[in-house]
Short mmCIF file of C-alpha atoms and ligand atoms in Angstrom, two decimals:
data_model
loop_
_atom_site.label_atom_id
_atom_site.label_comp_id
_atom_site.label_asym_id
_atom_site.label_seq_id
_atom_site.Cartn_x
_atom_site.Cartn_y
_atom_site.Cartn_z
CA MET O 159 88.87 269.29 34.54
CA LYS O 160 88.74 266.75 37.37
CA PRO O 161 89.58 263.23 36.09
CA HIS O 162 86.61 260.94 35.70
CA PRO O 163 86.57 257.99 38.18
CA ALA O 164 86.74 255.53 35.22
CA LEU O 165 90.16 257.01 34.59
CA SER O 166 91.87 256.27 37.87
CA GLU O 167 94.91 254.03 37.48
CA ALA O 168 93.36 251.67 40.05
CA SER O 169 90.23 251.21 37.94
CA LEU O 170 92.26 250.67 34.75
CA LEU O 171 94.34 248.06 36.57
CA ARG O 172 91.27 246.23 37.86
CA ASP O 173 90.10 245.51 34.30
CA TRP O 174 93.66 244.81 33.14
CA ARG O 175 94.21 242.20 35.88
CA VAL O 176 91.05 240.32 34.97
CA LEU O 177 92.17 240.11 31.32
CA CYS O 178 95.84 239.27 31.96
CA GLU O 179 95.92 237.46 35.31
CA GLU O 180 92.51 235.86 35.85
CA ILE O 181 92.09 234.97 32.17
CA GLY O 182 95.62 235.21 30.72
CA GLU O 183 96.36 234.06 27.15
CA ARG O 184 93.36 234.75 24.88
CA ARG O 185 94.30 233.27 21.51
CA ALA O 186 91.58 233.11 18.86
CA GLY O 187 88.96 230.41 19.34
CA SER O 188 90.16 229.45 22.85
CA ALA O 189 88.21 229.33 26.12
CA GLY O 190 90.32 232.29 27.28
CA GLU O 191 89.22 234.40 24.34
CA ARG O 192 85.57 233.55 25.03
CA ARG O 193 85.95 234.46 28.72
CA ALA O 194 87.47 237.79 27.70
CA ALA O 195 84.48 238.48 25.43
CA GLU O 196 82.08 237.65 28.28
CA PHE O 197 84.02 239.94 30.62
CA VAL O 198 83.94 242.85 28.15
CA ALA O 199 80.19 242.36 27.55
CA GLY O 200 79.59 242.46 31.32
CA ARG O 201 81.69 245.61 31.71
CA PHE O 202 79.94 247.31 28.75
CA ALA O 203 76.57 246.66 30.43
CA ALA O 204 77.83 247.80 33.85
CA LEU O 205 79.14 251.04 32.32
CA GLY O 206 75.67 251.82 30.97
CA LEU O 207 76.20 251.00 27.28
CA ARG O 208 73.00 250.06 25.42
CA ARG O 209 72.28 247.27 22.94
CA VAL O 210 75.21 245.22 24.24
CA ALA O 211 75.59 242.21 21.94
CA THR O 212 78.08 239.45 21.26
CA GLU O 213 78.40 238.35 17.64
CA GLU O 214 80.05 235.01 16.84
CA PHE O 215 81.94 234.11 13.70
CA PRO O 216 84.02 231.12 12.57
CA CYS O 217 87.80 231.16 12.91
CA THR O 218 90.72 228.77 12.96
CA SER O 219 92.30 228.13 16.32
CA LEU O 220 95.70 226.79 17.21
CA ALA O 221 95.07 223.52 19.05
CA ARG O 222 98.70 222.61 19.60
CA ALA O 223 102.12 223.70 18.39
CA ARG O 224 105.50 222.30 19.24
CA SER O 225 108.84 222.70 17.59
CA ARG O 226 112.47 221.84 18.16
CA VAL O 227 115.62 223.20 16.56
CA GLN O 228 119.13 221.85 17.05
CA ALA O 229 122.38 223.19 15.62
CA TRP O 230 125.60 221.22 15.18
CA PHE O 231 128.72 222.99 16.44
CA SER O 232 131.66 222.35 18.79
CA GLY O 233 131.23 218.63 18.20
CA ARG O 234 127.63 218.23 19.44
CA TRP O 235 123.98 219.17 18.87
CA HIS O 236 122.80 222.33 20.70
CA THR O 237 119.06 222.83 21.28
CA ALA O 238 117.77 226.35 20.64
CA GLU O 239 114.64 228.07 21.90
CA THR O 240 112.07 228.13 19.09
CA GLN O 241 108.45 228.86 18.17
CA ALA O 242 106.59 227.33 15.22
CA LEU O 243 105.06 229.85 12.83
CA VAL O 244 101.30 229.43 13.15
CA GLY O 245 99.67 228.64 9.83
CA ALA O 246 102.79 227.04 8.35
CA PRO O 247 102.72 223.23 8.10
CA GLY O 248 104.77 221.03 10.43
CA THR O 249 107.53 218.66 9.32
CA PRO O 250 106.27 215.27 7.93
CA GLY O 251 104.72 213.37 10.86
CA GLY O 252 106.18 216.02 13.20
CA ARG O 253 109.54 214.20 12.85
CA ALA O 254 112.92 215.94 12.64
CA VAL O 255 114.39 216.85 9.25
CA GLU O 256 118.12 217.41 9.06
CA GLY O 257 120.04 219.32 6.45
CA GLU O 258 122.82 221.62 5.45
CA THR O 259 122.04 225.29 6.18
CA VAL O 260 121.83 228.08 3.63
CA SER O 261 121.97 231.61 5.08
CA LEU O 262 119.82 234.14 3.28
CA GLU O 263 119.81 237.88 3.96
CA MET O 264 116.41 239.15 2.95
CA PRO O 265 115.36 240.76 0.75
CA ALA O 266 118.78 241.15 -0.97
CA ASP O 267 119.25 237.38 -1.46
CA LEU O 268 115.89 236.93 -3.19
CA PRO O 269 117.62 236.18 -6.53
CA LEU O 270 119.01 232.96 -4.95
CA LEU O 271 115.46 231.64 -4.53
CA THR O 272 115.23 229.84 -7.84
CA ARG O 273 113.09 226.75 -8.38
CA GLY O 274 114.42 223.84 -6.30
CA ALA O 275 117.53 225.80 -5.16
CA LEU O 276 116.98 224.90 -1.51
CA ARG O 277 115.87 221.29 -1.99
CA GLY O 278 117.14 219.16 0.93
CA LYS O 279 118.46 222.25 2.73
CA ILE O 280 117.38 224.30 5.72
CA ALA O 281 117.20 228.04 5.03
CA VAL O 282 118.17 230.43 7.82
CA LEU O 283 116.37 233.56 6.76
CA PHE O 284 117.58 236.83 8.32
CA GLY O 285 115.37 239.86 7.76
CA PRO O 286 111.65 240.05 7.07
CA LEU O 287 109.64 237.05 5.90
CA PRO O 288 108.35 237.73 2.37
CA THR O 289 106.21 240.86 2.35
CA ARG O 290 105.05 240.47 -1.26
CA VAL O 291 103.24 237.47 -2.64
CA GLU O 292 105.81 237.16 -5.47
CA GLN O 293 108.60 236.72 -2.90
CA HIS O 294 106.52 234.18 -1.01
CA ARG O 295 106.00 232.14 -4.17
CA ARG O 296 109.74 232.15 -4.87
CA LEU O 297 110.47 230.88 -1.35
CA VAL O 298 107.92 228.07 -1.75
CA ALA O 299 109.29 227.16 -5.19
CA ALA O 300 112.85 226.93 -3.83
CA SER O 301 111.54 223.92 -1.81
CA PRO O 302 113.56 224.13 1.43
CA LEU O 303 113.23 221.27 3.95
CA ALA O 304 112.42 223.98 6.49
CA VAL O 305 112.89 227.70 7.09
CA VAL O 306 114.35 229.13 10.30
CA HIS O 307 113.35 232.78 10.57
CA VAL O 308 115.44 235.38 12.39
CA ASP O 309 113.49 238.63 12.79
CA GLU O 310 115.94 241.51 12.38
CA ARG O 311 113.62 243.90 14.22
CA LEU O 312 113.91 241.99 17.49
CA PRO O 313 117.58 241.60 18.52
CA PHE O 314 116.78 239.63 21.65
CA ALA O 315 117.40 236.33 23.42
CA TRP O 316 113.83 235.05 23.08
CA ALA O 317 111.76 233.71 20.18
CA LYS O 318 108.58 235.55 19.19
CA SER O 319 105.24 233.97 18.28
CA ASP O 320 103.98 234.84 14.86
CA GLY O 321 101.77 233.68 12.01
CA VAL O 322 101.63 233.85 8.23
CA TYR O 323 98.99 235.28 5.91
CA PRO O 324 96.42 232.46 5.75
CA ALA O 325 95.45 233.40 2.17
CA TRP O 326 99.04 232.90 0.95
CA VAL O 327 99.34 229.46 2.57
CA LYS O 328 96.03 228.39 1.11
CA ARG O 329 96.82 229.61 -2.38
CA HIS O 330 100.58 229.04 -2.73
CA GLY O 331 101.66 226.63 0.02
CA MET O 332 104.33 227.24 2.64
CA PRO O 333 107.44 225.48 3.91
CA THR O 334 107.69 224.46 7.58
CA THR O 335 108.82 227.66 9.32
CA VAL O 336 110.05 228.24 12.87
CA THR O 337 111.57 231.28 14.56
CA VAL O 338 114.65 231.32 16.79
CA PRO O 339 116.00 234.15 18.96
CA TYR O 340 118.18 236.71 17.21
CA LEU O 341 121.06 236.10 19.66
CA THR O 342 120.92 232.36 18.97
CA ALA O 343 121.31 232.98 15.24
CA TRP O 344 124.15 235.39 16.03
CA GLN O 345 125.94 232.63 17.96
CA TRP O 346 125.38 230.14 15.09
CA ARG O 347 127.06 232.55 12.66
CA LEU O 348 130.09 232.98 14.88
CA ALA O 349 130.32 229.22 15.45
CA GLY O 350 130.05 228.55 11.69
CA VAL O 351 126.98 226.31 11.98
CA ARG O 352 126.51 224.20 8.81
CA ARG O 353 123.88 221.66 9.89
CA LEU O 354 120.48 222.02 11.57
CA ARG O 355 117.72 219.70 12.70
CA VAL O 356 114.17 221.01 12.74
CA SER O 357 110.91 219.41 13.80
CA ALA O 358 107.52 221.07 14.08
CA ALA O 359 103.93 219.96 14.64
CA VAL O 360 101.21 222.56 14.27
CA GLU O 361 97.61 221.52 14.72
CA LEU O 362 94.78 223.90 13.80
CA ARG O 363 91.07 223.33 14.38
CA ALA O 364 87.86 225.07 13.37
CA ALA O 365 86.52 227.22 16.20
CA ARG O 366 84.35 230.26 17.02
CA SER O 367 85.42 233.74 17.98
CA GLN O 368 83.41 236.73 19.25
CA ASN O 369 83.03 240.48 18.72
CA VAL O 370 81.44 242.44 21.57
CA ILE O 371 79.43 245.55 20.72
CA GLY O 372 77.71 248.23 22.81
CA GLU O 373 76.69 251.83 22.30
CA LEU O 374 75.99 255.22 23.83
CA PRO O 375 73.00 256.40 21.79
CA GLY O 376 73.07 259.99 20.53
CA SER O 377 70.17 262.43 20.73
CA LEU O 378 70.10 262.50 16.90
CA PRO O 379 70.66 258.80 16.10
CA ARG O 380 70.23 259.36 12.35
CA LEU O 381 73.56 261.21 12.20
CA PRO O 382 76.59 259.09 11.22
CA ALA O 383 78.01 257.36 14.29
CA LEU O 384 81.52 257.13 15.71
CA VAL O 385 82.98 253.68 16.29
CA LEU O 386 85.69 253.09 18.92
CA THR O 387 87.51 249.75 18.65
CA ALA O 388 90.17 247.47 20.15
CA HIS O 389 90.83 243.70 20.14
CA HIS O 390 90.82 241.38 23.14
CA ASP O 391 92.56 238.29 21.64
CA THR O 392 96.32 237.62 21.97
CA GLN O 393 99.05 235.69 20.23
CA CYS O 394 99.89 232.38 21.92
CA GLY O 395 102.23 232.15 24.88
CA ASN O 396 101.59 235.49 26.58
CA PRO O 397 98.81 237.41 28.37
CA GLY O 398 98.95 240.32 25.90
CA ALA O 399 99.05 243.09 28.50
CA ASP O 400 100.04 245.65 25.88
CA ASP O 401 98.80 243.77 22.77
CA ASN O 402 96.00 244.31 23.36
CA ALA O 403 94.51 244.31 26.86
CA SER O 404 95.76 247.93 26.89
CA GLY O 405 93.38 248.83 24.04
CA VAL O 406 90.43 247.09 25.72
CA VAL O 407 91.12 248.82 29.03
CA CYS O 408 91.29 252.09 27.12
CA LEU O 409 87.92 251.35 25.46
CA LEU O 410 86.30 250.61 28.84
CA ALA O 411 87.69 253.82 30.36
CA LEU O 412 86.41 255.80 27.36
CA ALA O 413 82.97 254.25 27.74
CA GLY O 414 82.95 255.25 31.42
CA THR O 415 84.14 258.78 30.66
CA LEU O 416 81.93 259.46 27.62
CA ALA O 417 78.73 258.03 29.17
CA ALA O 418 78.40 261.17 31.31
CA MET O 419 78.89 263.61 28.39
CA PRO O 420 76.07 264.93 26.17
CA ARG O 421 76.15 263.90 22.48
CA ARG O 422 74.15 264.14 19.27
CA ARG O 423 75.80 261.23 17.49
CA THR O 424 75.81 257.63 18.65
CA ILE O 425 79.17 256.32 19.88
CA ARG O 426 79.59 252.58 19.28
CA PHE O 427 82.20 250.49 21.09
CA ILE O 428 83.50 247.22 19.64
CA SER O 429 86.00 244.78 21.12
CA PHE O 430 87.07 242.39 18.34
CA GLY O 431 88.17 238.76 18.56
CA CYS O 432 90.74 237.11 16.30
CA GLU O 433 92.73 240.21 15.33
CA GLU O 434 96.04 238.39 15.44
CA GLN O 435 95.14 236.38 12.34
CA LEU O 436 94.90 239.63 10.35
CA SER O 437 91.72 241.30 11.64
CA VAL O 438 89.36 238.35 11.16
CA GLY O 439 86.91 239.74 13.77
CA SER O 440 86.87 243.23 12.30
CA ALA O 441 86.35 241.80 8.81
CA ALA O 442 83.44 239.65 10.10
CA TYR O 443 81.85 242.78 11.61
CA VAL O 444 82.24 244.72 8.38
CA ARG O 445 80.69 241.87 6.36
CA ALA O 446 77.72 241.61 8.75
CA HIS O 447 77.07 245.39 8.93
CA ARG O 448 78.08 246.69 5.52
CA ALA O 449 74.91 248.74 4.99
CA ALA O 450 75.07 250.29 8.47
CA LEU O 451 78.72 251.23 7.90
CA ARG O 452 77.65 253.75 5.28
CA ALA O 453 76.41 255.74 8.28
CA VAL O 454 79.69 255.64 10.21
CA GLY O 455 81.75 258.83 10.20
CA LEU O 456 84.97 257.55 11.74
CA GLU O 457 86.56 254.54 13.41
CA VAL O 458 89.06 255.18 16.22
CA ASN O 459 91.20 252.13 17.07
CA PHE O 460 93.47 251.44 20.04
CA ASP O 461 96.13 248.75 19.74
CA SER O 462 99.21 248.37 21.97
CA VAL O 463 99.00 251.72 23.74
CA ALA O 464 100.65 251.19 27.12
CA SER O 465 104.46 251.26 26.81
CA PRO O 466 105.94 253.18 29.76
CA LEU O 467 108.83 254.44 27.60
CA GLY O 468 107.70 255.19 24.08
CA HIS O 469 106.07 257.74 21.82
CA TRP O 470 102.54 258.24 20.58
CA GLU O 471 101.66 257.50 16.99
CA MET O 472 98.38 258.27 15.29
CA TRP O 473 97.77 256.51 11.98
CA ARG O 474 95.33 258.42 9.81
CA THR O 475 93.43 256.89 6.92
CA GLY O 476 91.08 259.49 5.49
CA PRO O 477 91.21 263.20 4.69
CA ALA O 478 94.27 265.27 5.70
CA ALA O 479 91.99 267.82 7.40
CA LEU O 480 90.99 265.12 9.90
CA GLU O 481 94.62 264.65 10.89
CA THR O 482 95.32 268.38 11.24
CA TRP O 483 92.24 268.82 13.39
CA ALA O 484 92.92 265.72 15.57
CA VAL O 485 96.60 266.59 16.17
CA ARG O 486 95.59 270.06 17.40
CA ARG O 487 92.71 268.76 19.50
CA LEU O 488 94.91 266.15 21.20
CA ALA O 489 97.72 268.65 21.84
CA ARG O 490 95.25 270.95 23.55
CA ALA O 491 94.51 268.07 25.94
CA GLY O 492 98.23 267.46 26.55
CA LEU O 493 98.93 264.62 24.09
CA ARG O 494 101.40 265.21 21.29
CA VAL O 495 101.37 262.50 18.62
CA ARG O 496 103.42 261.67 15.55
CA ALA O 497 100.83 261.49 12.82
CA HIS O 498 101.24 259.27 9.74
CA ALA O 499 99.02 259.11 6.72
CA GLU O 500 98.89 255.32 6.29
CA VAL O 501 96.79 252.48 5.04
CA THR O 502 97.98 249.46 7.01
CA PRO O 503 96.67 245.90 6.90
CA PHE O 504 98.03 245.21 10.41
CA PHE O 505 95.33 246.90 12.50
CA ASP O 506 91.57 246.40 12.85
CA THR O 507 91.07 249.61 10.88
CA PHE O 508 91.80 247.90 7.56
CA PRO O 509 88.41 246.18 6.99
CA PHE O 510 86.67 249.49 7.83
CA ASN O 511 88.91 251.37 5.39
CA GLN O 512 88.06 248.75 2.77
CA ALA O 513 84.40 249.62 3.35
CA GLY O 514 85.22 253.33 2.84
CA VAL O 515 85.23 254.36 6.52
CA PRO O 516 88.07 256.74 7.55
CA SER O 517 90.01 255.89 10.70
CA LEU O 518 92.44 257.08 13.31
CA GLY O 519 94.60 254.42 14.99
CA PHE O 520 96.50 254.97 18.24
CA TYR O 521 99.69 252.99 18.86
CA ARG O 522 102.65 253.46 21.21
CA PRO O 523 105.94 251.93 19.96
CA ASN O 524 109.01 251.97 22.18
CA PHE O 525 111.88 251.46 19.73
CA SER O 526 112.39 252.02 16.03
CA GLY O 527 111.43 248.38 15.29
CA GLY O 528 108.08 248.68 17.10
CA ARG O 529 107.72 247.25 20.60
CA TRP O 530 110.47 245.09 22.09
CA GLN O 531 108.00 242.90 24.00
CA HIS O 532 106.04 242.27 20.78
CA HIS O 533 104.39 238.80 20.67
CA SER O 534 106.71 237.43 23.34
CA ARG O 535 106.42 236.17 26.89
CA HIS O 536 107.48 239.66 28.04
CA ASP O 537 104.13 241.23 27.11
CA THR O 538 102.98 241.23 30.75
CA LEU O 539 101.52 243.66 33.29
CA ALA O 540 105.08 244.30 34.54
CA HIS O 541 105.76 246.15 31.28
CA VAL O 542 102.73 248.43 30.85
CA SER O 543 101.87 251.85 32.21
CA PRO O 544 98.34 252.67 33.47
CA ALA O 545 99.41 256.34 33.63
CA GLU O 546 100.01 256.41 29.85
CA VAL O 547 96.62 254.87 29.11
CA ALA O 548 94.97 257.38 31.45
CA ARG O 549 96.75 260.17 29.55
CA LEU O 550 95.54 258.80 26.21
CA VAL O 551 91.94 258.47 27.40
CA ALA O 552 91.98 261.97 28.89
CA ALA O 553 93.01 263.38 25.49
CA VAL O 554 90.85 261.19 23.23
CA ALA O 555 87.62 261.59 25.25
CA PRO O 556 87.22 265.33 24.50
CA LEU O 557 88.10 264.68 20.83
CA VAL O 558 85.34 262.06 20.56
CA ARG O 559 82.95 264.25 22.57
CA ASP O 560 83.54 267.19 20.18
CA LEU O 561 82.92 265.02 17.10
CA ALA O 562 79.82 263.42 18.64
CA ALA O 563 78.42 266.91 19.26
CA GLN O 564 78.66 267.96 15.56
CA ARG O 565 75.47 268.28 13.55
CA VAL O 566 77.41 268.55 10.30
CA TRP O 567 80.38 266.22 9.90
CA PRO O 568 83.42 268.51 9.56
CA PHE O 569 85.47 266.28 7.20
CA ARG O 570 84.99 264.44 3.95
CA ARG O 571 83.69 261.03 4.91
CA ALA O 572 85.89 259.21 2.39
CA LEU O 573 89.43 258.00 1.76
CA PRO O 574 91.63 260.05 -0.59
CA ALA O 575 92.04 258.35 -4.00
CA GLY O 576 95.68 257.33 -3.30
CA GLN O 577 94.76 255.59 -0.05
CA ARG O 578 91.80 253.88 -1.70
CA GLN O 579 94.11 252.42 -4.30
CA VAL O 580 96.65 251.17 -1.72
CA ALA O 581 93.81 249.61 0.30
CA ARG O 582 92.52 247.79 -2.79
CA GLN O 583 95.96 246.45 -3.67
CA LEU O 584 96.67 245.24 -0.11
CA ALA O 585 93.28 243.58 0.03
CA ARG O 586 93.96 241.71 -3.22
CA GLU O 587 97.42 240.55 -2.08
CA LEU O 588 96.79 239.65 1.55
CA PHE O 589 93.14 238.83 1.88
CA GLU O 590 91.87 237.56 -1.49
CA PHE O 591 88.93 239.99 -1.17
ZN1 ZN T 291 97.25 243.96 18.44
#
């Protein structure tokens, strides 16, 4: 099969450059995010999608964040690179707090987090931030002056941008939290650092975000549709070339490729805003279209799919037969994927799963911790591969075409009971649904 013109690396790069170079950072509620939504809507229309619409919803937006961390060793204060955790409060008045450090290795040191145990102290927390609400409550109750987080998945010399679950902060509170580079924390340990100074000011404001929708109507529009999705927003401080301009570029190339193919079922394309705050855009879409979602057969999501070195993962939520079929269909088109049966709250598939819609999610990690450029200033066009996205699109397009041609949906259009239960529990813990 001759590659479709929408699939040339040059055409992928054209869209990618607009998102990452002309627009750049696209954090939720910002002018950059809005420009990205306008760009995607224009491209959807130019590619021949019908009923192109932009739907707005409220979100919180980071207006300003600054932080400073200093460590006392070798007889003076050393300033470290740092990022404030978005969603966590700043220090009082944004002024520096100073205290003795307590090193905690998580989650093994959880028993040390008793009420008031960290009062007046600065916790250096190595490992994951609390992943269960119970752990989060213990950390809050220990009352540290501040928390310095060292992410064990990212053993690098730069600090990553990150956020916390907004529902947890609202319900249980949160200490001031900043991140420092792994190698900085390594140096502190060797130097025997005992005192730190931390200041942070994080200002959030109410804002608006956008989802962009368009569709290729099927010849039998009453049949359950397919929904292809990605998100166009970024974390702060980087142009999100992989996370997730790559997914948007992939969506546009799929629209271009699939427009020319015959189909019975409607194929809907959605580019979400505000994913980085835990799929706020996807959840807004699900809330606004709950009845229509009963007639959706499958969501296929693309998030961070352009690592040059890496391997393909396909996250399946839904019946096992769907996975078996998709793995074979992709392999026939030259793409071999590691398939996982997963319900994850960290992709835009989760709100759809909550509404009972099965999903496949494509993701391309490049080391066992995920992606090394994750949420850092290194997530740029220098570190993505148009050839890999072209390969993905070339394999996913025939899969979508085959499904859109079916009169009778070949799989159960439901989540297995075990996955439904996990989805319900995650929703209760992380989202207060
Ligand atoms: Zn993402």
